Amino acid sequence: MAQRFSHMAETLTGSEIIRLGNEISRRIKAGERIFNLTIGDFDPGIFPIPNTLKRLIQECYDKGLTNYPPADGILELREAVSQFLNNSLKTGFKPSEIQVAGGARPLIYTIFRTLLDPGDAVVFPVPSWNNNHYCHLVGARPLVVQTLPEDNFMPRAQQLEPLLREATLLALCSPLNPTGTSFTRQQLQEICGLVLEENRRRKSGQKPLYLLYDQIYWPLMPSDLEHHHPLALLPDLAPFTVYVDGISKSLAATGLRVGWASGPEPLIQRMRAILGHIGAWAPRAEQSAVADYLGRSSEVSEFLQHINREISSRQNAFYEGLKGLQDKGYPVQVIQPTGAIYLSVRWAVRGAQTPAGKVLHTASDIAEYLLAEASVAVVPFTAFGLPPDTDWFRISVGTCRLQDIPEILESIENSLSHLSFLAN
Ligand SMILES: Cc1ncc(COP(=O)(O)O)c(C=O)c1O
């Protein structure tokens, strides 16, 4: 007899990015030489976690910190996180306004669970990461805004405005996965103004319009740029705003599983109750070690400077190289990255014919061609909510060695030079 599951489970689609990444890893293990630029993760051989953090974790296990942590996260970590955020981002979070969990994912899920009833609307821009899946998990109604390359794929206030009336949640992220771009002060300020205005309009007893601000990449920005966030621009948004953050990206520590949300205490308390049942806690030893590490401000900022230099040098090498191809007349477009570990790249080759005679129609045709002909694996923006005819892609630099970039660019150039463009 065929097994049956919940409607939600039977209709949930897995992460396209993880599927693609696994497939590439399988082929690499089987001996193929592929430049894998698909995965939003770090190669620990290239981007190790801070040495001190590693030592502190080992010491915590030696001390026997292996029992259940408290459901909200250990106090030392919530204190360290609030200080870290308050010092770096000029926020005013108390430890009671911080909720710790096993990475950002369970926190995002819990925020959706806490705020949304089935059928409630969530506004989010695409391309963006996983908002569609979180909507599906809780039965929320996605209201999607497609952003434009000329806006660096960040949403404009005018695009969001018509949808906010009926929404319970606006989900934003900056710096943004998959684009490697971030909000300017003005862009975010205008959006924050709309959220406040909408909340002032709502009657008492009505659910407010909440703002989820995923800023997990905020420490990963070029040194001459500032990370903008809602409460710095509009402190009155505090009762409606919840941030998601953690060590996964900034400390190259995706496998350690320590994340935190910060927001108004009543919301955090509800989240705590839900997370207590889910039990997606960060391990106690990791929590204790991260608390200790975050307190070492000069070491933290030295590490962040180091990782930023490493990431920026890779992003810049790709940016300059791809721009060089564009200048040579190849059908390539690239957006200057302003954060995270990604670049947005366009291969404007829809309609072109491969040496094997195949015409490239969709994003996945283009991705397959690049993989077969250039041994370069990238993720189409279809995985982040754009339609199949998009020709924009995400490059991730987290598993890339700087010295490989010239060869990757050469390979891309060769693959492009083998395409023929049919006359219309
Ligand atoms: C924007 C964004 N938020 C959250 C996450 C998840 O972070 P974590 O690994 O801490 O669950 C990711 C992971 O790729 C991400 O890109």
PDB file of N, CA and C in Angstrom, residues 254-340:
ATOM      1  N   THR A 254      29.086  27.098   9.482  1.00  0.00           N
ATOM      2  CA  THR A 254      27.758  26.592   9.116  1.00  0.00           C
ATOM      3  C   THR A 254      27.410  25.295   9.841  1.00  0.00           C
ATOM      4  N   GLY A 255      28.431  24.508  10.180  1.00  0.00           N
ATOM      5  CA  GLY A 255      28.165  23.214  10.811  1.00  0.00           C
ATOM      6  C   GLY A 255      28.077  23.264  12.327  1.00  0.00           C
ATOM      7  N   LEU A 256      28.387  24.399  12.924  1.00  0.00           N
ATOM      8  CA  LEU A 256      28.354  24.459  14.400  1.00  0.00           C
ATOM      9  C   LEU A 256      26.937  24.637  14.927  1.00  0.00           C
ATOM     10  N   ARG A 257      26.078  25.258  14.143  1.00  0.00           N
ATOM     11  CA  ARG A 257      24.648  25.428  14.451  1.00  0.00           C
ATOM     12  C   ARG A 257      24.396  26.333  15.653  1.00  0.00           C
ATOM     13  N   VAL A 258      24.777  27.593  15.525  1.00  0.00           N
ATOM     14  CA  VAL A 258      24.418  28.594  16.540  1.00  0.00           C
ATOM     15  C   VAL A 258      23.845  29.812  15.812  1.00  0.00           C
ATOM     16  N   GLY A 259      22.580  30.097  16.080  1.00  0.00           N
ATOM     17  CA  GLY A 259      21.948  31.281  15.508  1.00  0.00           C
ATOM     18  C   GLY A 259      21.142  31.993  16.583  1.00  0.00           C
ATOM     19  N   TRP A 260      20.726  33.221  16.293  1.00  0.00           N
ATOM     20  CA  TRP A 260      19.902  33.932  17.255  1.00  0.00           C
ATOM     21  C   TRP A 260      18.920  34.852  16.550  1.00  0.00           C
ATOM     22  N   ALA A 261      17.771  35.020  17.201  1.00  0.00           N
ATOM     23  CA  ALA A 261      16.802  36.016  16.757  1.00  0.00           C
ATOM     24  C   ALA A 261      16.764  37.089  17.825  1.00  0.00           C
ATOM     25  N   SER A 262      16.495  38.330  17.418  1.00  0.00           N
ATOM     26  CA  SER A 262      16.342  39.400  18.406  1.00  0.00           C
ATOM     27  C   SER A 262      15.115  40.203  18.027  1.00  0.00           C
ATOM     28  N   GLY A 263      14.302  40.468  19.045  1.00  0.00           N
ATOM     29  CA  GLY A 263      13.054  41.170  18.755  1.00  0.00           C
ATOM     30  C   GLY A 263      12.299  41.479  20.037  1.00  0.00           C
ATOM     31  N   PRO A 264      11.055  41.940  19.900  1.00  0.00           N
ATOM     32  CA  PRO A 264      10.292  42.330  21.081  1.00  0.00           C
ATOM     33  C   PRO A 264      10.039  41.127  21.999  1.00  0.00           C
ATOM     34  N   GLU A 265      10.109  41.381  23.315  1.00  0.00           N
ATOM     35  CA  GLU A 265      10.065  40.278  24.272  1.00  0.00           C
ATOM     36  C   GLU A 265       8.810  39.395  24.152  1.00  0.00           C
ATOM     37  N   PRO A 266       7.618  39.972  23.940  1.00  0.00           N
ATOM     38  CA  PRO A 266       6.441  39.089  23.853  1.00  0.00           C
ATOM     39  C   PRO A 266       6.559  38.084  22.697  1.00  0.00           C
ATOM     40  N   LEU A 267       7.111  38.533  21.589  1.00  0.00           N
ATOM     41  CA  LEU A 267       7.305  37.631  20.443  1.00  0.00           C
ATOM     42  C   LEU A 267       8.364  36.575  20.773  1.00  0.00           C
ATOM     43  N   ILE A 268       9.462  37.029  21.349  1.00  0.00           N
ATOM     44  CA  ILE A 268      10.556  36.105  21.697  1.00  0.00           C
ATOM     45  C   ILE A 268      10.049  35.039  22.672  1.00  0.00           C
ATOM     46  N   GLN A 269       9.193  35.447  23.614  1.00  0.00           N
ATOM     47  CA  GLN A 269       8.670  34.466  24.581  1.00  0.00           C
ATOM     48  C   GLN A 269       7.815  33.400  23.901  1.00  0.00           C
ATOM     49  N   ARG A 270       6.989  33.826  22.947  1.00  0.00           N
ATOM     50  CA  ARG A 270       6.166  32.846  22.201  1.00  0.00           C
ATOM     51  C   ARG A 270       7.064  31.912  21.389  1.00  0.00           C
ATOM     52  N   MET A 271       8.069  32.498  20.769  1.00  0.00           N
ATOM     53  CA  MET A 271       8.989  31.670  19.980  1.00  0.00           C
ATOM     54  C   MET A 271       9.668  30.634  20.874  1.00  0.00           C
ATOM     55  N   ARG A 272      10.049  31.090  22.072  1.00  0.00           N
ATOM     56  CA  ARG A 272      10.729  30.207  23.025  1.00  0.00           C
ATOM     57  C   ARG A 272       9.846  29.000  23.350  1.00  0.00           C
ATOM     58  N   ALA A 273       8.560  29.263  23.551  1.00  0.00           N
ATOM     59  CA  ALA A 273       7.648  28.168  23.905  1.00  0.00           C
ATOM     60  C   ALA A 273       7.570  27.156  22.757  1.00  0.00           C
ATOM     61  N   ILE A 274       7.513  27.660  21.532  1.00  0.00           N
ATOM     62  CA  ILE A 274       7.422  26.750  20.380  1.00  0.00           C
ATOM     63  C   ILE A 274       8.736  25.983  20.209  1.00  0.00           C
ATOM     64  N   LEU A 275       9.846  26.744  20.276  1.00  0.00           N
ATOM     65  CA  LEU A 275      11.154  26.097  20.094  1.00  0.00           C
ATOM     66  C   LEU A 275      11.429  25.074  21.191  1.00  0.00           C
ATOM     67  N   GLY A 276      10.887  25.323  22.382  1.00  0.00           N
ATOM     68  CA  GLY A 276      11.055  24.376  23.488  1.00  0.00           C
ATOM     69  C   GLY A 276      10.495  23.007  23.117  1.00  0.00           C
ATOM     70  N   HIS A 277       9.400  23.006  22.385  1.00  0.00           N
ATOM     71  CA  HIS A 277       8.825  21.717  21.966  1.00  0.00           C
ATOM     72  C   HIS A 277       9.559  21.129  20.771  1.00  0.00           C
ATOM     73  N   ILE A 278      10.010  22.015  19.890  1.00  0.00           N
ATOM     74  CA  ILE A 278      10.757  21.503  18.722  1.00  0.00           C
ATOM     75  C   ILE A 278      12.129  20.996  19.179  1.00  0.00           C
ATOM     76  N   GLY A 279      12.727  21.724  20.119  1.00  0.00           N
ATOM     77  CA  GLY A 279      14.021  21.305  20.663  1.00  0.00           C
ATOM     78  C   GLY A 279      15.198  21.537  19.726  1.00  0.00           C
ATOM     79  N   ALA A 280      15.074  22.538  18.845  1.00  0.00           N
ATOM     80  CA  ALA A 280      16.177  22.787  17.898  1.00  0.00           C
ATOM     81  C   ALA A 280      17.222  23.698  18.543  1.00  0.00           C
ATOM     82  N   TRP A 281      17.714  23.267  19.715  1.00  0.00           N
ATOM     83  CA  TRP A 281      18.668  24.104  20.432  1.00  0.00           C
ATOM     84  C   TRP A 281      20.053  24.005  19.817  1.00  0.00           C
ATOM     85  N   ALA A 282      20.831  25.047  20.032  1.00  0.00           N
ATOM     86  CA  ALA A 282      22.252  24.957  19.697  1.00  0.00           C
ATOM     87  C   ALA A 282      22.903  24.135  20.810  1.00  0.00           C
ATOM     88  N   PRO A 283      23.892  23.295  20.480  1.00  0.00           N
ATOM     89  CA  PRO A 283      24.546  22.488  21.517  1.00  0.00           C
ATOM     90  C   PRO A 283      25.131  23.389  22.611  1.00  0.00           C
ATOM     91  N   ARG A 284      25.053  22.915  23.860  1.00  0.00           N
ATOM     92  CA  ARG A 284      25.490  23.741  24.990  1.00  0.00           C
ATOM     93  C   ARG A 284      26.970  24.139  24.869  1.00  0.00           C
ATOM     94  N   ALA A 285      27.818  23.193  24.466  1.00  0.00           N
ATOM     95  CA  ALA A 285      29.255  23.496  24.390  1.00  0.00           C
ATOM     96  C   ALA A 285      29.509  24.614  23.366  1.00  0.00           C
ATOM     97  N   GLU A 286      28.857  24.524  22.213  1.00  0.00           N
ATOM     98  CA  GLU A 286      29.018  25.559  21.181  1.00  0.00           C
ATOM     99  C   GLU A 286      28.500  26.900  21.691  1.00  0.00           C
ATOM    100  N   GLN A 287      27.377  26.861  22.400  1.00  0.00           N
ATOM    101  CA  GLN A 287      26.821  28.120  22.926  1.00  0.00           C
ATOM    102  C   GLN A 287      27.828  28.780  23.878  1.00  0.00           C
ATOM    103  N   SER A 288      28.369  27.973  24.774  1.00  0.00           N
ATOM    104  CA  SER A 288      29.282  28.519  25.768  1.00  0.00           C
ATOM    105  C   SER A 288      30.547  29.075  25.094  1.00  0.00           C
ATOM    106  N   ALA A 289      31.052  28.331  24.123  1.00  0.00           N
ATOM    107  CA  ALA A 289      32.267  28.767  23.425  1.00  0.00           C
ATOM    108  C   ALA A 289      32.009  30.046  22.624  1.00  0.00           C
ATOM    109  N   VAL A 290      30.845  30.126  21.978  1.00  0.00           N
ATOM    110  CA  VAL A 290      30.541  31.323  21.180  1.00  0.00           C
ATOM    111  C   VAL A 290      30.382  32.530  22.111  1.00  0.00           C
ATOM    112  N   ALA A 291      29.772  32.314  23.287  1.00  0.00           N
ATOM    113  CA  ALA A 291      29.635  33.414  24.253  1.00  0.00           C
ATOM    114  C   ALA A 291      31.013  33.960  24.613  1.00  0.00           C
ATOM    115  N   ASP A 292      31.927  33.057  24.913  1.00  0.00           N
ATOM    116  CA  ASP A 292      33.290  33.451  25.286  1.00  0.00           C
ATOM    117  C   ASP A 292      33.958  34.169  24.099  1.00  0.00           C
ATOM    118  N   TYR A 293      33.813  33.588  22.917  1.00  0.00           N
ATOM    119  CA  TYR A 293      34.486  34.143  21.735  1.00  0.00           C
ATOM    120  C   TYR A 293      33.966  35.541  21.391  1.00  0.00           C
ATOM    121  N   LEU A 294      32.639  35.719  21.425  1.00  0.00           N
ATOM    122  CA  LEU A 294      32.077  37.033  21.058  1.00  0.00           C
ATOM    123  C   LEU A 294      32.537  38.127  22.007  1.00  0.00           C
ATOM    124  N   GLY A 295      32.860  37.731  23.242  1.00  0.00           N
ATOM    125  CA  GLY A 295      33.350  38.713  24.210  1.00  0.00           C
ATOM    126  C   GLY A 295      34.757  39.205  23.896  1.00  0.00           C
ATOM    127  N   ARG A 296      35.459  38.508  23.051  1.00  0.00           N
ATOM    128  CA  ARG A 296      36.847  38.897  22.711  1.00  0.00           C
ATOM    129  C   ARG A 296      36.809  39.816  21.485  1.00  0.00           C
ATOM    130  N   SER A 297      36.386  41.053  21.727  1.00  0.00           N
ATOM    131  CA  SER A 297      36.042  41.943  20.608  1.00  0.00           C
ATOM    132  C   SER A 297      37.157  42.107  19.587  1.00  0.00           C
ATOM    133  N   SER A 298      38.413  42.282  20.086  1.00  0.00           N
ATOM    134  CA  SER A 298      39.445  42.585  19.086  1.00  0.00           C
ATOM    135  C   SER A 298      39.729  41.341  18.245  1.00  0.00           C
ATOM    136  N   GLU A 299      39.650  40.172  18.869  1.00  0.00           N
ATOM    137  CA  GLU A 299      39.865  38.948  18.090  1.00  0.00           C
ATOM    138  C   GLU A 299      38.751  38.757  17.053  1.00  0.00           C
ATOM    139  N   VAL A 300      37.510  39.056  17.483  1.00  0.00           N
ATOM    140  CA  VAL A 300      36.380  38.908  16.558  1.00  0.00           C
ATOM    141  C   VAL A 300      36.561  39.858  15.381  1.00  0.00           C
ATOM    142  N   SER A 301      36.915  41.118  15.683  1.00  0.00           N
ATOM    143  CA  SER A 301      36.990  42.038  14.540  1.00  0.00           C
ATOM    144  C   SER A 301      38.182  41.711  13.647  1.00  0.00           C
ATOM    145  N   GLU A 302      39.257  41.173  14.241  1.00  0.00           N
ATOM    146  CA  GLU A 302      40.388  40.746  13.401  1.00  0.00           C
ATOM    147  C   GLU A 302      39.948  39.606  12.459  1.00  0.00           C
ATOM    148  N   PHE A 303      39.190  38.642  13.016  1.00  0.00           N
ATOM    149  CA  PHE A 303      38.728  37.527  12.166  1.00  0.00           C
ATOM    150  C   PHE A 303      37.792  38.039  11.078  1.00  0.00           C
ATOM    151  N   LEU A 304      36.883  38.941  11.458  1.00  0.00           N
ATOM    152  CA  LEU A 304      35.922  39.443  10.459  1.00  0.00           C
ATOM    153  C   LEU A 304      36.638  40.208   9.347  1.00  0.00           C
ATOM    154  N   GLN A 305      37.667  40.959   9.740  1.00  0.00           N
ATOM    155  CA  GLN A 305      38.433  41.667   8.695  1.00  0.00           C
ATOM    156  C   GLN A 305      39.098  40.671   7.758  1.00  0.00           C
ATOM    157  N   HIS A 306      39.646  39.617   8.381  1.00  0.00           N
ATOM    158  CA  HIS A 306      40.338  38.593   7.587  1.00  0.00           C
ATOM    159  C   HIS A 306      39.366  37.915   6.607  1.00  0.00           C
ATOM    160  N   ILE A 307      38.225  37.466   7.127  1.00  0.00           N
ATOM    161  CA  ILE A 307      37.306  36.709   6.248  1.00  0.00           C
ATOM    162  C   ILE A 307      36.725  37.638   5.175  1.00  0.00           C
ATOM    163  N   ASN A 308      36.496  38.888   5.549  1.00  0.00           N
ATOM    164  CA  ASN A 308      36.000  39.846   4.562  1.00  0.00           C
ATOM    165  C   ASN A 308      37.002  40.068   3.437  1.00  0.00           C
ATOM    166  N   ARG A 309      38.277  40.158   3.819  1.00  0.00           N
ATOM    167  CA  ARG A 309      39.316  40.336   2.787  1.00  0.00           C
ATOM    168  C   ARG A 309      39.305  39.142   1.838  1.00  0.00           C
ATOM    169  N   GLU A 310      39.228  37.943   2.429  1.00  0.00           N
ATOM    170  CA  GLU A 310      39.266  36.725   1.614  1.00  0.00           C
ATOM    171  C   GLU A 310      38.060  36.650   0.671  1.00  0.00           C
ATOM    172  N   ILE A 311      36.889  36.981   1.205  1.00  0.00           N
ATOM    173  CA  ILE A 311      35.673  36.893   0.377  1.00  0.00           C
ATOM    174  C   ILE A 311      35.673  37.984  -0.689  1.00  0.00           C
ATOM    175  N   SER A 312      35.985  39.212  -0.252  1.00  0.00           N
ATOM    176  CA  SER A 312      35.973  40.325  -1.213  1.00  0.00           C
ATOM    177  C   SER A 312      36.959  40.088  -2.341  1.00  0.00           C
ATOM    178  N   SER A 313      38.135  39.515  -2.016  1.00  0.00           N
ATOM    179  CA  SER A 313      39.120  39.336  -3.092  1.00  0.00           C
ATOM    180  C   SER A 313      38.563  38.369  -4.133  1.00  0.00           C
ATOM    181  N   ARG A 314      37.814  37.363  -3.686  1.00  0.00           N
ATOM    182  CA  ARG A 314      37.221  36.413  -4.646  1.00  0.00           C
ATOM    183  C   ARG A 314      36.072  37.075  -5.419  1.00  0.00           C
ATOM    184  N   GLN A 315      35.221  37.787  -4.683  1.00  0.00           N
ATOM    185  CA  GLN A 315      34.102  38.458  -5.380  1.00  0.00           C
ATOM    186  C   GLN A 315      34.647  39.441  -6.411  1.00  0.00           C
ATOM    187  N   ASN A 316      35.688  40.196  -5.999  1.00  0.00           N
ATOM    188  CA  ASN A 316      36.236  41.193  -6.931  1.00  0.00           C
ATOM    189  C   ASN A 316      36.878  40.544  -8.141  1.00  0.00           C
ATOM    190  N   ALA A 317      37.581  39.417  -7.904  1.00  0.00           N
ATOM    191  CA  ALA A 317      38.237  38.740  -9.033  1.00  0.00           C
ATOM    192  C   ALA A 317      37.180  38.272 -10.039  1.00  0.00           C
ATOM    193  N   PHE A 318      36.070  37.715  -9.533  1.00  0.00           N
ATOM    194  CA  PHE A 318      34.994  37.306 -10.447  1.00  0.00           C
ATOM    195  C   PHE A 318      34.367  38.525 -11.117  1.00  0.00           C
ATOM    196  N   TYR A 319      34.134  39.563 -10.307  1.00  0.00           N
ATOM    197  CA  TYR A 319      33.474  40.757 -10.864  1.00  0.00           C
ATOM    198  C   TYR A 319      34.317  41.353 -11.993  1.00  0.00           C
ATOM    199  N   GLU A 320      35.606  41.559 -11.700  1.00  0.00           N
ATOM    200  CA  GLU A 320      36.475  42.174 -12.711  1.00  0.00           C
ATOM    201  C   GLU A 320      36.591  41.273 -13.945  1.00  0.00           C
ATOM    202  N   GLY A 321      36.763  39.979 -13.695  1.00  0.00           N
ATOM    203  CA  GLY A 321      36.938  39.034 -14.802  1.00  0.00           C
ATOM    204  C   GLY A 321      35.703  38.972 -15.684  1.00  0.00           C
ATOM    205  N   LEU A 322      34.529  38.908 -15.057  1.00  0.00           N
ATOM    206  CA  LEU A 322      33.301  38.795 -15.851  1.00  0.00           C
ATOM    207  C   LEU A 322      32.994  40.095 -16.569  1.00  0.00           C
ATOM    208  N   LYS A 323      33.351  41.206 -15.903  1.00  0.00           N
ATOM    209  CA  LYS A 323      33.165  42.498 -16.558  1.00  0.00           C
ATOM    210  C   LYS A 323      34.085  42.597 -17.783  1.00  0.00           C
ATOM    211  N   GLY A 324      35.291  42.040 -17.597  1.00  0.00           N
ATOM    212  CA  GLY A 324      36.248  42.008 -18.707  1.00  0.00           C
ATOM    213  C   GLY A 324      35.651  41.255 -19.891  1.00  0.00           C
ATOM    214  N   LEU A 325      34.970  40.142 -19.612  1.00  0.00           N
ATOM    215  CA  LEU A 325      34.336  39.377 -20.704  1.00  0.00           C
ATOM    216  C   LEU A 325      33.247  40.211 -21.362  1.00  0.00           C
ATOM    217  N   GLN A 326      32.484  40.908 -20.515  1.00  0.00           N
ATOM    218  CA  GLN A 326      31.416  41.772 -21.066  1.00  0.00           C
ATOM    219  C   GLN A 326      32.038  42.838 -21.972  1.00  0.00           C
ATOM    220  N   ASP A 327      33.158  43.443 -21.478  1.00  0.00           N
ATOM    221  CA  ASP A 327      33.811  44.490 -22.274  1.00  0.00           C
ATOM    222  C   ASP A 327      34.319  43.939 -23.609  1.00  0.00           C
ATOM    223  N   LYS A 328      34.692  42.649 -23.602  1.00  0.00           N
ATOM    224  CA  LYS A 328      35.152  42.038 -24.862  1.00  0.00           C
ATOM    225  C   LYS A 328      33.997  41.716 -25.796  1.00  0.00           C
ATOM    226  N   GLY A 329      32.777  41.913 -25.328  1.00  0.00           N
ATOM    227  CA  GLY A 329      31.614  41.686 -26.194  1.00  0.00           C
ATOM    228  C   GLY A 329      30.867  40.385 -25.921  1.00  0.00           C
ATOM    229  N   TYR A 330      31.299  39.636 -24.908  1.00  0.00           N
ATOM    230  CA  TYR A 330      30.565  38.400 -24.585  1.00  0.00           C
ATOM    231  C   TYR A 330      29.227  38.745 -23.929  1.00  0.00           C
ATOM    232  N   PRO A 331      28.232  37.886 -24.112  1.00  0.00           N
ATOM    233  CA  PRO A 331      26.901  38.179 -23.553  1.00  0.00           C
ATOM    234  C   PRO A 331      26.826  37.876 -22.057  1.00  0.00           C
ATOM    235  N   VAL A 332      27.575  38.635 -21.283  1.00  0.00           N
ATOM    236  CA  VAL A 332      27.672  38.421 -19.839  1.00  0.00           C
ATOM    237  C   VAL A 332      27.365  39.736 -19.148  1.00  0.00           C
ATOM    238  N   GLN A 333      26.713  39.655 -18.008  1.00  0.00           N
ATOM    239  CA  GLN A 333      26.475  40.861 -17.201  1.00  0.00           C
ATOM    240  C   GLN A 333      26.709  40.469 -15.752  1.00  0.00           C
ATOM    241  N   VAL A 334      27.304  41.365 -14.965  1.00  0.00           N
ATOM    242  CA  VAL A 334      27.563  41.030 -13.559  1.00  0.00           C
ATOM    243  C   VAL A 334      27.294  42.265 -12.713  1.00  0.00           C
ATOM    244  N   ILE A 335      26.750  42.031 -11.519  1.00  0.00           N
ATOM    245  CA  ILE A 335      26.449  43.160 -10.628  1.00  0.00           C
ATOM    246  C   ILE A 335      27.531  43.242  -9.565  1.00  0.00           C
ATOM    247  N   GLN A 336      28.007  44.445  -9.337  1.00  0.00           N
ATOM    248  CA  GLN A 336      29.055  44.646  -8.324  1.00  0.00           C
ATOM    249  C   GLN A 336      28.547  44.154  -6.965  1.00  0.00           C
ATOM    250  N   PRO A 337      29.226  43.172  -6.369  1.00  0.00           N
ATOM    251  CA  PRO A 337      28.736  42.660  -5.086  1.00  0.00           C
ATOM    252  C   PRO A 337      28.974  43.656  -3.957  1.00  0.00           C
ATOM    253  N   THR A 338      28.019  43.710  -3.021  1.00  0.00           N
ATOM    254  CA  THR A 338      28.179  44.603  -1.859  1.00  0.00           C
ATOM    255  C   THR A 338      27.913  43.836  -0.562  1.00  0.00           C
ATOM    256  N   GLY A 339      28.191  42.538  -0.574  1.00  0.00           N
ATOM    257  CA  GLY A 339      28.042  41.779   0.657  1.00  0.00           C
ATOM    258  C   GLY A 339      27.821  40.312   0.397  1.00  0.00           C
ATOM    259  N   ALA A 340      27.713  39.548   1.509  1.00  0.00           N
ATOM    260  CA  ALA A 340      27.504  38.093   1.489  1.00  0.00           C
ATOM    261  C   ALA A 340      28.655  37.401   0.761  1.00  0.00           C
TER     262      ALA A 340
END
